[in-house]
Amino acid sequence: AEEYSHLLGQKLIYLAKTFTSHNKIYVLRLAFPYEYIRDLQHDFEVGFIFVCSIVLTLFSIIIAIVLNHFSSPIREITRAILPYSEGKGLSSLEALTVKPTSHDEFSILAKTLNSLAERIKEEIKRVTEERNERDAVLESIAEGVLAIDEKGLISYANSYALQLLSLPQDIIG
């Protein structure tokens, strides 16, 4: 209970508790100054807010570290495959590297993308070699060769055809 004590001239908090000892009932009564209890309550609230602030700050730092750890492989994979989406040459494509201790889905994805990149490089090399062979064969023919696509645009002309028809070198397309 809260009561004002005229004898002490201040507000007090009273606490009474009954208990039994040796078959007798006793009452324990305590009185605390109200200001003392208010100070304790204030100190507890400030301490609680301080501890909560520290825990929240540490939690935020840990979350940032964990998110950075899990998103770094995604950033690495995105950085490595960006040249594909920008249409840059194969010379700018890099192999994906994920930490060697990593055996998660990101490292599996990186290995798969590296394998695809190698297959694409090999396929482009094969197609380039075939085109170079075709160009060499068509250039060695003594007749003029002119290839036209379905839109009626010239897609290939050997040097003999350009000379024979008096066409400029940039006629393709």
PDB file of C-alpha atoms in Angstrom:
ATOM      1  CA  ALA A   1       0.000   0.000   0.000  1.00  0.00           C
ATOM      2  CA  GLU A   2       1.030   3.598  -0.494  1.00  0.00           C
ATOM      3  CA  GLU A   3       0.350   5.939   2.431  1.00  0.00           C
ATOM      4  CA  TYR A   4       1.538   9.270   3.681  1.00  0.00           C
ATOM      5  CA  SER A   5       3.202   9.043   7.100  1.00  0.00           C
ATOM      6  CA  HIS A   6       2.477  12.125   9.231  1.00  0.00           C
ATOM      7  CA  LEU A   7       5.023  10.912  11.735  1.00  0.00           C
ATOM      8  CA  LEU A   8       7.877  10.762   9.190  1.00  0.00           C
ATOM      9  CA  GLY A   9       6.468  13.480   6.944  1.00  0.00           C
ATOM     10  CA  GLN A  10       6.809  11.507   3.699  1.00  0.00           C
ATOM     11  CA  LYS A  11       5.002   9.049   1.505  1.00  0.00           C
ATOM     12  CA  LEU A  12       5.844   5.392   2.259  1.00  0.00           C
ATOM     13  CA  ILE A  13       5.301   2.048   0.589  1.00  0.00           C
ATOM     14  CA  TYR A  14       4.082  -0.582   3.041  1.00  0.00           C
ATOM     15  CA  LEU A  15       4.402  -4.326   2.623  1.00  0.00           C
ATOM     16  CA  ALA A  16       2.914  -6.882   5.016  1.00  0.00           C
ATOM     17  CA  LYS A  17       3.365 -10.643   4.785  1.00  0.00           C
ATOM     18  CA  THR A  18       1.967 -13.296   7.138  1.00  0.00           C
ATOM     19  CA  PHE A  19       3.809 -16.491   7.903  1.00  0.00           C
ATOM     20  CA  THR A  20       3.529 -19.350  10.419  1.00  0.00           C
ATOM     21  CA  SER A  21       6.360 -20.521  12.647  1.00  0.00           C
ATOM     22  CA  HIS A  22       6.010 -23.038  15.537  1.00  0.00           C
ATOM     23  CA  ASN A  23       2.234 -23.008  15.139  1.00  0.00           C
ATOM     24  CA  LYS A  24       2.056 -19.272  15.669  1.00  0.00           C
ATOM     25  CA  ILE A  25       1.028 -16.722  13.025  1.00  0.00           C
ATOM     26  CA  TYR A  26       3.327 -13.776  12.562  1.00  0.00           C
ATOM     27  CA  VAL A  27       3.061 -10.655  10.396  1.00  0.00           C
ATOM     28  CA  LEU A  28       6.150  -9.102   8.891  1.00  0.00           C
ATOM     29  CA  ARG A  29       5.619  -5.434   8.038  1.00  0.00           C
ATOM     30  CA  LEU A  30       8.049  -3.327   6.087  1.00  0.00           C
ATOM     31  CA  ALA A  31       7.966   0.324   5.113  1.00  0.00           C
ATOM     32  CA  PHE A  32      10.097   1.932   2.399  1.00  0.00           C
ATOM     33  CA  PRO A  33      10.265   5.593   1.438  1.00  0.00           C
ATOM     34  CA  TYR A  34       8.316   6.167  -1.791  1.00  0.00           C
ATOM     35  CA  GLU A  35      11.184   8.232  -3.258  1.00  0.00           C
ATOM     36  CA  TYR A  36      13.567   5.302  -2.740  1.00  0.00           C
ATOM     37  CA  ILE A  37      11.240   2.955  -4.667  1.00  0.00           C
ATOM     38  CA  ARG A  38      10.766   5.545  -7.432  1.00  0.00           C
ATOM     39  CA  ASP A  39      14.554   5.921  -7.764  1.00  0.00           C
ATOM     40  CA  LEU A  40      14.936   2.136  -7.987  1.00  0.00           C
ATOM     41  CA  GLN A  41      12.211   1.987 -10.627  1.00  0.00           C
ATOM     42  CA  HIS A  42      13.828   4.802 -12.626  1.00  0.00           C
ATOM     43  CA  ASP A  43      17.266   3.149 -12.430  1.00  0.00           C
ATOM     44  CA  PHE A  44      15.746  -0.140 -13.571  1.00  0.00           C
ATOM     45  CA  GLU A  45      13.999   1.512 -16.539  1.00  0.00           C
ATOM     46  CA  VAL A  46      17.173   3.338 -17.626  1.00  0.00           C
ATOM     47  CA  GLY A  47      19.222   0.146 -17.248  1.00  0.00           C
ATOM     48  CA  PHE A  48      16.648  -1.864 -19.182  1.00  0.00           C
ATOM     49  CA  ILE A  49      16.599   0.659 -22.024  1.00  0.00           C
ATOM     50  CA  PHE A  50      20.426   0.735 -22.071  1.00  0.00           C
ATOM     51  CA  VAL A  51      20.725  -3.064 -22.177  1.00  0.00           C
ATOM     52  CA  CYS A  52      18.024  -3.303 -24.862  1.00  0.00           C
ATOM     53  CA  SER A  53      19.861  -0.688 -26.947  1.00  0.00           C
ATOM     54  CA  ILE A  54      23.121  -2.616 -26.705  1.00  0.00           C
ATOM     55  CA  VAL A  55      21.408  -5.911 -27.581  1.00  0.00           C
ATOM     56  CA  LEU A  56      19.627  -4.289 -30.539  1.00  0.00           C
ATOM     57  CA  THR A  57      22.884  -2.758 -31.794  1.00  0.00           C
ATOM     58  CA  LEU A  58      24.754  -6.071 -31.498  1.00  0.00           C
ATOM     59  CA  PHE A  59      21.867  -7.889 -33.173  1.00  0.00           C
ATOM     60  CA  SER A  60      21.927  -5.387 -36.060  1.00  0.00           C
ATOM     61  CA  ILE A  61      25.679  -5.816 -36.490  1.00  0.00           C
ATOM     62  CA  ILE A  62      25.382  -9.610 -36.474  1.00  0.00           C
ATOM     63  CA  ILE A  63      22.525  -9.477 -39.012  1.00  0.00           C
ATOM     64  CA  ALA A  64      24.600  -7.202 -41.279  1.00  0.00           C
ATOM     65  CA  ILE A  65      27.571  -9.593 -41.099  1.00  0.00           C
ATOM     66  CA  VAL A  66      25.390 -12.634 -41.798  1.00  0.00           C
ATOM     67  CA  LEU A  67      23.620 -10.939 -44.706  1.00  0.00           C
ATOM     68  CA  ASN A  68      26.961  -9.836 -46.161  1.00  0.00           C
ATOM     69  CA  HIS A  69      28.318 -13.371 -45.795  1.00  0.00           C
ATOM     70  CA  PHE A  70      25.358 -14.922 -47.590  1.00  0.00           C
ATOM     71  CA  SER A  71      25.033 -12.260 -50.275  1.00  0.00           C
ATOM     72  CA  SER A  72      28.739 -12.094 -51.231  1.00  0.00           C
ATOM     73  CA  PRO A  73      28.545 -15.253 -53.404  1.00  0.00           C
ATOM     74  CA  ILE A  74      25.511 -13.789 -55.173  1.00  0.00           C
ATOM     75  CA  ARG A  75      27.412 -10.549 -55.826  1.00  0.00           C
ATOM     76  CA  GLU A  76      30.411 -12.541 -57.111  1.00  0.00           C
ATOM     77  CA  ILE A  77      28.234 -14.599 -59.450  1.00  0.00           C
ATOM     78  CA  THR A  78      26.409 -11.487 -60.682  1.00  0.00           C
ATOM     79  CA  ARG A  79      29.714  -9.665 -61.296  1.00  0.00           C
ATOM     80  CA  ALA A  80      31.104 -12.614 -63.243  1.00  0.00           C
ATOM     81  CA  ILE A  81      28.080 -13.154 -65.506  1.00  0.00           C
ATOM     82  CA  LEU A  82      27.428  -9.446 -66.148  1.00  0.00           C
ATOM     83  CA  PRO A  83      29.532  -9.471 -69.364  1.00  0.00           C
ATOM     84  CA  TYR A  84      27.146 -12.083 -70.802  1.00  0.00           C
ATOM     85  CA  SER A  85      24.171  -9.786 -70.368  1.00  0.00           C
ATOM     86  CA  GLU A  86      26.118  -6.799 -71.730  1.00  0.00           C
ATOM     87  CA  GLY A  87      27.138  -8.770 -74.824  1.00  0.00           C
ATOM     88  CA  LYS A  88      30.868  -8.263 -74.306  1.00  0.00           C
ATOM     89  CA  GLY A  89      33.441 -10.556 -75.888  1.00  0.00           C
ATOM     90  CA  LEU A  90      34.510 -13.796 -74.287  1.00  0.00           C
ATOM     91  CA  SER A  91      37.902 -12.326 -73.438  1.00  0.00           C
ATOM     92  CA  SER A  92      36.241 -10.311 -70.666  1.00  0.00           C
ATOM     93  CA  LEU A  93      34.502 -13.313 -69.088  1.00  0.00           C
ATOM     94  CA  GLU A  94      36.004 -14.475 -65.823  1.00  0.00           C
ATOM     95  CA  ALA A  95      35.712 -17.758 -63.996  1.00  0.00           C
ATOM     96  CA  LEU A  96      33.523 -17.679 -60.920  1.00  0.00           C
ATOM     97  CA  THR A  97      35.357 -18.159 -57.656  1.00  0.00           C
ATOM     98  CA  VAL A  98      33.600 -19.157 -54.471  1.00  0.00           C
ATOM     99  CA  LYS A  99      35.534 -19.906 -51.284  1.00  0.00           C
ATOM    100  CA  PRO A 100      36.960 -23.428 -51.480  1.00  0.00           C
ATOM    101  CA  THR A 101      35.498 -24.355 -48.102  1.00  0.00           C
ATOM    102  CA  SER A 102      32.044 -23.561 -49.394  1.00  0.00           C
ATOM    103  CA  HIS A 103      29.917 -26.586 -50.329  1.00  0.00           C
ATOM    104  CA  ASP A 104      26.562 -24.862 -50.528  1.00  0.00           C
ATOM    105  CA  GLU A 105      24.183 -24.066 -53.356  1.00  0.00           C
ATOM    106  CA  PHE A 106      26.197 -20.985 -54.338  1.00  0.00           C
ATOM    107  CA  SER A 107      29.358 -22.990 -55.020  1.00  0.00           C
ATOM    108  CA  ILE A 108      27.325 -25.548 -56.998  1.00  0.00           C
ATOM    109  CA  LEU A 109      25.801 -22.695 -59.013  1.00  0.00           C
ATOM    110  CA  ALA A 110      29.251 -21.181 -59.594  1.00  0.00           C
ATOM    111  CA  LYS A 111      30.638 -24.523 -60.797  1.00  0.00           C
ATOM    112  CA  THR A 112      27.656 -24.976 -63.120  1.00  0.00           C
ATOM    113  CA  LEU A 113      28.041 -21.463 -64.555  1.00  0.00           C
ATOM    114  CA  ASN A 114      31.798 -22.029 -65.025  1.00  0.00           C
ATOM    115  CA  SER A 115      31.035 -25.241 -66.901  1.00  0.00           C
ATOM    116  CA  LEU A 116      28.484 -23.439 -69.087  1.00  0.00           C
ATOM    117  CA  ALA A 117      30.951 -20.630 -69.781  1.00  0.00           C
ATOM    118  CA  GLU A 118      33.580 -23.149 -70.891  1.00  0.00           C
ATOM    119  CA  ARG A 119      31.081 -24.914 -73.148  1.00  0.00           C
ATOM    120  CA  ILE A 120      30.023 -21.582 -74.656  1.00  0.00           C
ATOM    121  CA  LYS A 121      33.666 -20.632 -75.281  1.00  0.00           C
ATOM    122  CA  GLU A 122      34.313 -23.998 -76.938  1.00  0.00           C
ATOM    123  CA  GLU A 123      31.183 -23.683 -79.092  1.00  0.00           C
ATOM    124  CA  ILE A 124      32.071 -20.150 -80.187  1.00  0.00           C
ATOM    125  CA  LYS A 125      35.605 -21.313 -80.993  1.00  0.00           C
ATOM    126  CA  ARG A 126      34.193 -24.199 -83.066  1.00  0.00           C
ATOM    127  CA  VAL A 127      31.740 -21.930 -84.928  1.00  0.00           C
ATOM    128  CA  THR A 128      34.500 -19.373 -85.571  1.00  0.00           C
ATOM    129  CA  GLU A 129      36.785 -22.072 -86.968  1.00  0.00           C
ATOM    130  CA  GLU A 130      33.986 -23.348 -89.223  1.00  0.00           C
ATOM    131  CA  ARG A 131      33.278 -19.804 -90.447  1.00  0.00           C
ATOM    132  CA  ASN A 132      36.978 -19.222 -91.135  1.00  0.00           C
ATOM    133  CA  GLU A 133      37.161 -22.521 -93.076  1.00  0.00           C
ATOM    134  CA  ARG A 134      34.039 -21.564 -95.049  1.00  0.00           C
ATOM    135  CA  ASP A 135      35.451 -18.117 -95.793  1.00  0.00           C
ATOM    136  CA  ALA A 136      38.771 -19.642 -96.879  1.00  0.00           C
ATOM    137  CA  VAL A 137      37.008 -22.098 -99.211  1.00  0.00           C
ATOM    138  CA  LEU A 138      34.709 -19.413-100.665  1.00  0.00           C
ATOM    139  CA  GLU A 139      37.605 -16.977-101.148  1.00  0.00           C
ATOM    140  CA  SER A 140      39.643 -19.617-102.985  1.00  0.00           C
ATOM    141  CA  ILE A 141      36.881 -20.243-105.577  1.00  0.00           C
ATOM    142  CA  ALA A 142      37.565 -18.555-108.904  1.00  0.00           C
ATOM    143  CA  GLU A 143      33.900 -17.587-109.294  1.00  0.00           C
ATOM    144  CA  GLY A 144      32.114 -14.775-107.543  1.00  0.00           C
ATOM    145  CA  VAL A 145      30.004 -15.897-104.583  1.00  0.00           C
ATOM    146  CA  LEU A 146      27.216 -13.739-103.188  1.00  0.00           C
ATOM    147  CA  ALA A 147      24.962 -14.921-100.303  1.00  0.00           C
ATOM    148  CA  ILE A 148      21.633 -13.220 -99.730  1.00  0.00           C
ATOM    149  CA  ASP A 149      19.417 -13.711 -96.666  1.00  0.00           C
ATOM    150  CA  GLU A 150      15.614 -14.054 -96.581  1.00  0.00           C
ATOM    151  CA  LYS A 151      15.202 -10.254 -96.447  1.00  0.00           C
ATOM    152  CA  GLY A 152      17.194  -9.787 -99.625  1.00  0.00           C
ATOM    153  CA  LEU A 153      20.266  -8.380 -97.817  1.00  0.00           C
ATOM    154  CA  ILE A 154      23.759  -9.481 -98.757  1.00  0.00           C
ATOM    155  CA  SER A 155      25.181 -11.616 -95.947  1.00  0.00           C
ATOM    156  CA  TYR A 156      28.421 -12.681 -97.702  1.00  0.00           C
ATOM    157  CA  ALA A 157      30.418 -11.709-100.770  1.00  0.00           C
ATOM    158  CA  ASN A 158      33.847 -13.053-101.687  1.00  0.00           C
ATOM    159  CA  SER A 159      36.500 -10.735-103.073  1.00  0.00           C
ATOM    160  CA  TYR A 160      36.081 -12.047-106.647  1.00  0.00           C
ATOM    161  CA  ALA A 161      32.342 -11.174-106.566  1.00  0.00           C
ATOM    162  CA  LEU A 162      33.149  -7.678-105.253  1.00  0.00           C
ATOM    163  CA  GLN A 163      35.653  -7.148-108.100  1.00  0.00           C
ATOM    164  CA  LEU A 164      33.409  -8.654-110.761  1.00  0.00           C
ATOM    165  CA  LEU A 165      30.377  -6.546-109.765  1.00  0.00           C
ATOM    166  CA  SER A 166      32.425  -3.472-108.773  1.00  0.00           C
ATOM    167  CA  LEU A 167      30.918  -3.454-105.279  1.00  0.00           C
ATOM    168  CA  PRO A 168      32.445  -1.723-102.212  1.00  0.00           C
ATOM    169  CA  GLN A 169      33.857  -3.784 -99.293  1.00  0.00           C
ATOM    170  CA  ASP A 170      31.085  -2.610 -96.944  1.00  0.00           C
ATOM    171  CA  ILE A 171      28.246  -4.008 -99.074  1.00  0.00           C
ATOM    172  CA  ILE A 172      27.417  -6.727 -96.541  1.00  0.00           C
ATOM    173  CA  GLY A 173      24.206  -5.955 -94.744  1.00  0.00           C
TER     174      GLY A 173
END
